[in-house]
PDB file of C-alpha atoms in Angstrom:
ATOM      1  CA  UNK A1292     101.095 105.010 173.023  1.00 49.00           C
ATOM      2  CA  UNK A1293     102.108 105.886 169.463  1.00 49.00           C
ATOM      3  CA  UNK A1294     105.324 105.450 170.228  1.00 56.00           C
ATOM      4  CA  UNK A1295     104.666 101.495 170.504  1.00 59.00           C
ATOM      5  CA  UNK A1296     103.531 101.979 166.902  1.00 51.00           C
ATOM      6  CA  UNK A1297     106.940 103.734 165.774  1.00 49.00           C
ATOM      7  CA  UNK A1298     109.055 101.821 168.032  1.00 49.00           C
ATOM      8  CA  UNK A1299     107.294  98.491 165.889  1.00 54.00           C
ATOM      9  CA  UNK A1300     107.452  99.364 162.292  1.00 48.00           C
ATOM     10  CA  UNK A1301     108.688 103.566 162.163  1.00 42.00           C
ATOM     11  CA  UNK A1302     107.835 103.481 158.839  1.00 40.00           C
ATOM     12  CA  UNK A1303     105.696 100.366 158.366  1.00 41.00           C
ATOM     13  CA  UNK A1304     107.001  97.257 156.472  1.00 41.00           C
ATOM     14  CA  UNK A1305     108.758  97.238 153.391  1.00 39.00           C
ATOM     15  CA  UNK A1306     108.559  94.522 151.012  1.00 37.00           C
ATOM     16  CA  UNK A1307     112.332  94.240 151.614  1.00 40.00           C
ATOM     17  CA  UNK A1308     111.866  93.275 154.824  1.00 37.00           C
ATOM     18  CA  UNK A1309     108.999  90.749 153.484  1.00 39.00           C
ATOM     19  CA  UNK A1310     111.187  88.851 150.981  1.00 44.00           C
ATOM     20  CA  UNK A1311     114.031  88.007 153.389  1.00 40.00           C
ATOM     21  CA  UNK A1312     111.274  86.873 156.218  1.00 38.00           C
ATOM     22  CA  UNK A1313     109.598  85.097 153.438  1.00 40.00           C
ATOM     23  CA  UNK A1314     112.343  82.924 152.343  1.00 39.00           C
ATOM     24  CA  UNK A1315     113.656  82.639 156.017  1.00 37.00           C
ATOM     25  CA  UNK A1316     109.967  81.172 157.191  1.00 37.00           C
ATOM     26  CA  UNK A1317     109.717  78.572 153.475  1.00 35.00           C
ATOM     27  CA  UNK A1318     113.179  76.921 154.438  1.00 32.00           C
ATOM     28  CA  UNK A1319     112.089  77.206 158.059  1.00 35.00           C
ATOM     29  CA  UNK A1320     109.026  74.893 156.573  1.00 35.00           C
ATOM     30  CA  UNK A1321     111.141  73.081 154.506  1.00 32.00           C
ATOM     31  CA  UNK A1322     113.808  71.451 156.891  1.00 32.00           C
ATOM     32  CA  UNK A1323     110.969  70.937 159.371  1.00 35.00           C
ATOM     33  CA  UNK A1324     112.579  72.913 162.022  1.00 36.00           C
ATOM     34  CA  UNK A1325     110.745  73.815 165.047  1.00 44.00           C
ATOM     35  CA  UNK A1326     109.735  77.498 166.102  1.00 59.00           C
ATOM     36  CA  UNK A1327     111.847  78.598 169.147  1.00 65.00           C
ATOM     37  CA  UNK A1328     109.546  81.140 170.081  1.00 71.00           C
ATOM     38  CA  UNK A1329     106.733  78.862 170.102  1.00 68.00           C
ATOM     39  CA  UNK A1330     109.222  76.949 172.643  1.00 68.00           C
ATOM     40  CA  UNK A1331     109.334  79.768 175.211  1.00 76.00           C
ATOM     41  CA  UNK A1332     106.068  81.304 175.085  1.00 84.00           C
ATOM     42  CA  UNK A1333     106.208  83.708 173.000  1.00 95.00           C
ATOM     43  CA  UNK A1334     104.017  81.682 169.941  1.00 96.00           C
ATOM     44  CA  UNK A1335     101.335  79.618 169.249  1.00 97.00           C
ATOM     45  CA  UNK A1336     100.771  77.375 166.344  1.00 97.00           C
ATOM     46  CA  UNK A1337      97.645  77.915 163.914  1.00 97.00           C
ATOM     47  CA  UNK A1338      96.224  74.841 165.616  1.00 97.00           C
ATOM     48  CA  UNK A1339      96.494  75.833 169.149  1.00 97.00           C
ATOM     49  CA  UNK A1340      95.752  79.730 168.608  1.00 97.00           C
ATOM     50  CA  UNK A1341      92.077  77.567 166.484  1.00 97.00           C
ATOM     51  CA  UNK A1342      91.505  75.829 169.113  1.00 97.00           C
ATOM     52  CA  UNK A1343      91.798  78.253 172.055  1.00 97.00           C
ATOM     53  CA  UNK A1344      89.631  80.860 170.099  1.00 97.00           C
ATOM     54  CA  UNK A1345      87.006  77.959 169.120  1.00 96.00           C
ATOM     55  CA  UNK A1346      86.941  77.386 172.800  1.00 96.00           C
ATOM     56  CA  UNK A1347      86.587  81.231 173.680  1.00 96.00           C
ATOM     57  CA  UNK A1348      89.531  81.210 176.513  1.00 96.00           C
ATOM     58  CA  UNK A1349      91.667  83.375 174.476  1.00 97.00           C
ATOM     59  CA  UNK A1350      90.787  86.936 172.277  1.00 98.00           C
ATOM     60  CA  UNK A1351      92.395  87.068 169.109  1.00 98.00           C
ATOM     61  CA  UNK A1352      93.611  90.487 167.434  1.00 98.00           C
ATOM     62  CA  UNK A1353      93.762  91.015 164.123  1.00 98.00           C
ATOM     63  CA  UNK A1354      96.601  93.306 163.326  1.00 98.00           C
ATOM     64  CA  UNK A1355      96.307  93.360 159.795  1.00 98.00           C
ATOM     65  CA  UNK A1356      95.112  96.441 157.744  1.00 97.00           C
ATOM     66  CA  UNK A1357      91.150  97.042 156.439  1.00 96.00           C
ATOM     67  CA  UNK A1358      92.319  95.888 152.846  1.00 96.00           C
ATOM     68  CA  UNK A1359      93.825  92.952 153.950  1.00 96.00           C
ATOM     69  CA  UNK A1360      90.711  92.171 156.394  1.00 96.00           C
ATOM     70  CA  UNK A1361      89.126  92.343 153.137  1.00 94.00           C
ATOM     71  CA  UNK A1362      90.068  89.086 151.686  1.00 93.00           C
ATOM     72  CA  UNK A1363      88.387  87.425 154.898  1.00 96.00           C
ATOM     73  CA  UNK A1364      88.708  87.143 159.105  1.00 97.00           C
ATOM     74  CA  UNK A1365      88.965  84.508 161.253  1.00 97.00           C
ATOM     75  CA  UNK A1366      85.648  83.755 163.144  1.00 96.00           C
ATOM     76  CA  UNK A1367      85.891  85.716 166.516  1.00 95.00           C
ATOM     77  CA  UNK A1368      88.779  87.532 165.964  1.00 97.00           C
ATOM     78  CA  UNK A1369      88.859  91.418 166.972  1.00 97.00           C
ATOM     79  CA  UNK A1370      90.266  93.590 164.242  1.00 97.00           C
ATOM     80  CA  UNK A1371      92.267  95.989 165.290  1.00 97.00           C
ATOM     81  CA  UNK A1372      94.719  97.231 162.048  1.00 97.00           C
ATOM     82  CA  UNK A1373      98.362  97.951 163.296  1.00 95.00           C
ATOM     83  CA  UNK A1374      97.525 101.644 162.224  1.00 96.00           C
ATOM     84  CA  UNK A1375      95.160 102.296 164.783  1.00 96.00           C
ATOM     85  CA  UNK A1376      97.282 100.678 167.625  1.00 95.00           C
ATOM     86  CA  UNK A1377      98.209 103.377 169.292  1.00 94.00           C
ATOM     87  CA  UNK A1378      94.544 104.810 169.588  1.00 97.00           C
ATOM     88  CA  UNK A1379      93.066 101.220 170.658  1.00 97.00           C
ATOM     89  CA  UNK A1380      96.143 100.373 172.772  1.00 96.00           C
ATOM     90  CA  UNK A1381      93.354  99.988 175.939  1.00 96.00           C
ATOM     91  CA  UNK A1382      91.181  97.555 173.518  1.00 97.00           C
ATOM     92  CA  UNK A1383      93.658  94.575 174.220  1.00 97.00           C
ATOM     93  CA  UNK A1384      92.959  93.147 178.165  1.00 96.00           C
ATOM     94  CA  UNK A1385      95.991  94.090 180.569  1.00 95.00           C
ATOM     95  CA  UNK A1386      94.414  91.253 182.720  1.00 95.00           C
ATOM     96  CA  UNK A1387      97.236  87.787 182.573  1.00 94.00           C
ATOM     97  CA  UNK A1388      94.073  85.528 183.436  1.00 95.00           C
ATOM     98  CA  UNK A1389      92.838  87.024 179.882  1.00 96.00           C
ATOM     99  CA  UNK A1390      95.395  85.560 176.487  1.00 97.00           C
ATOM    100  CA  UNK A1391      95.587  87.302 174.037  1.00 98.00           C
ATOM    101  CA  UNK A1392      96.697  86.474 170.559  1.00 98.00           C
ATOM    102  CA  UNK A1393      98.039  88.356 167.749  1.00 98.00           C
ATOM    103  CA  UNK A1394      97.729  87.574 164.363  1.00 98.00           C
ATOM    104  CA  UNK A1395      98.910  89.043 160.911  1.00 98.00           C
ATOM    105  CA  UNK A1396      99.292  87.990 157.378  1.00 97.00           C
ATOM    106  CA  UNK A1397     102.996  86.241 158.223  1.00 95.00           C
ATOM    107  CA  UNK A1398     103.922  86.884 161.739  1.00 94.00           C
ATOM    108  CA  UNK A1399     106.751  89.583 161.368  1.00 94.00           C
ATOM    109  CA  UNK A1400     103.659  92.134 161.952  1.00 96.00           C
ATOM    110  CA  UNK A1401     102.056  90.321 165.167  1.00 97.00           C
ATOM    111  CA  UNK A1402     105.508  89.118 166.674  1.00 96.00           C
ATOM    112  CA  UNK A1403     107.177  92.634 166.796  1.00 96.00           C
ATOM    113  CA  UNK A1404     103.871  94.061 168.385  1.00 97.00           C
ATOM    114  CA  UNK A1405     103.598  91.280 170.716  1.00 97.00           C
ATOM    115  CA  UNK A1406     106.983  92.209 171.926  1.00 96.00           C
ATOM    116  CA  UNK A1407     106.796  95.511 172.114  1.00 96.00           C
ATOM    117  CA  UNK A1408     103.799  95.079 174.878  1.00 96.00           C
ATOM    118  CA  UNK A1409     105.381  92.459 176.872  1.00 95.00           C
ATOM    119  CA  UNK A1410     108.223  95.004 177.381  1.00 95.00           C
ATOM    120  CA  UNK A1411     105.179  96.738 178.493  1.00 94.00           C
ATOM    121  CA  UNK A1412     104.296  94.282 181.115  1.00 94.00           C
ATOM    122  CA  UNK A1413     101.755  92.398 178.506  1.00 96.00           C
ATOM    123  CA  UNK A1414     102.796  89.067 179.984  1.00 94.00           C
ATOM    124  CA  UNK A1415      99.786  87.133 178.273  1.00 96.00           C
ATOM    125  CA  UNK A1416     100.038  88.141 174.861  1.00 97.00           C
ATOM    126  CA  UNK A1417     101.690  85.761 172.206  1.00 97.00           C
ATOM    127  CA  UNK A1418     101.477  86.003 168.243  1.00 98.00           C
ATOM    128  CA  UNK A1419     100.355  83.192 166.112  1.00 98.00           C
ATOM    129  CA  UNK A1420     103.119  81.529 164.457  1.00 96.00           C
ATOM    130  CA  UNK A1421     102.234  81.583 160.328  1.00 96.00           C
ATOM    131  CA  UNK A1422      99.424  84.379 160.410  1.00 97.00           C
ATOM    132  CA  UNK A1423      96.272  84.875 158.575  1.00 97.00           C
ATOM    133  CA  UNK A1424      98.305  83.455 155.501  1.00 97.00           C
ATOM    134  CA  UNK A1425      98.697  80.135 156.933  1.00 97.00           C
ATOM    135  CA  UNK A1426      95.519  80.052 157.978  1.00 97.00           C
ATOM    136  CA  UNK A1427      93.862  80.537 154.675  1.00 97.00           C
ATOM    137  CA  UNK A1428      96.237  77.995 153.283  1.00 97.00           C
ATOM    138  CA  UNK A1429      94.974  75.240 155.709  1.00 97.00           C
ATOM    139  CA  UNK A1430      91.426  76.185 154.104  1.00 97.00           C
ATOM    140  CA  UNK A1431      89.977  77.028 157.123  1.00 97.00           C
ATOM    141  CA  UNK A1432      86.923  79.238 157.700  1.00 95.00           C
ATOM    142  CA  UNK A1433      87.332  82.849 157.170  1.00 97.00           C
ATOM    143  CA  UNK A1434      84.270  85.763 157.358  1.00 97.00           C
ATOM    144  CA  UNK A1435      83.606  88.932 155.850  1.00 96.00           C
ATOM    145  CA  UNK A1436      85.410  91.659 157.892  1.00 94.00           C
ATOM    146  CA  UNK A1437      82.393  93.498 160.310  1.00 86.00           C
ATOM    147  CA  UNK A1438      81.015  96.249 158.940  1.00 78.00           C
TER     148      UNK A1438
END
């Protein structure tokens, strides 16, 4: 499966591609315009991707790397670094009775990977729309990375 890996970021992300996504996703915020993908399944909000993990009816990944788990994990999320994907690949449930989230710092990350596996027949996975980032901007509670 390392080709899921290459086929999602063939020479991981650039902070090229980070600026333009970053100013695309503040004027997103700014004019208050809704997220499309959130529309048709493909998203969550922060809120809803909370609550469903608070609840335990969904498993959240963590696709960010160990240095970024560093700075703090949401409660009950799986970490599982983009890096290592294609080794962990059978870590994520095929099962569509089991969701599955994916979250990252911004969402370019967890978005490409969660389309990647639904061309994979990963019907139940969506990514959480605003990451890890807009999580820790809401203030809400983050742990030390497991050990």
């Amino acid at each position: 499966m390392h080709d899921l890996v290459r086929s999602v970021a063939p020479h991981g992300p650039s902070r090229r591609q980070f600026g333009w996504l970053g100013a695309a996703l503040a004027l997103t915020w700014l004019v208050g315009c809704s997220n499309a993908d959130e529309a048709d399944g493909k998203s969550v909000s922060l809120e809803v991707a909370r609550a469903e993990l608070a609840a335990g009816r969904v498993r959240l990944f963590d696709l960010r790397e160990p240095q970024e788990h560093a700075t703090g994990v949401a409660p009950g999320a799986t970490l599982l670094p983009m890096s290592q994907l294609g080794a962990r690949l059978a870590e994520i449930p095929r099962d569509p009775a089991q969701p599955v989230l994916l979250i990252c710092q911004t969402q370019n990350r967890s978005g490409k990977v969660a389309a990647a596996l639904r061309e994979r027949g990963y019907t139940h996975v969506r990514y959480v729309h605003g990451g890890m980032g807009g999580w820790a901007g809401k203030g809400w509670p983050m742990v030390a990375p497991p050990r």
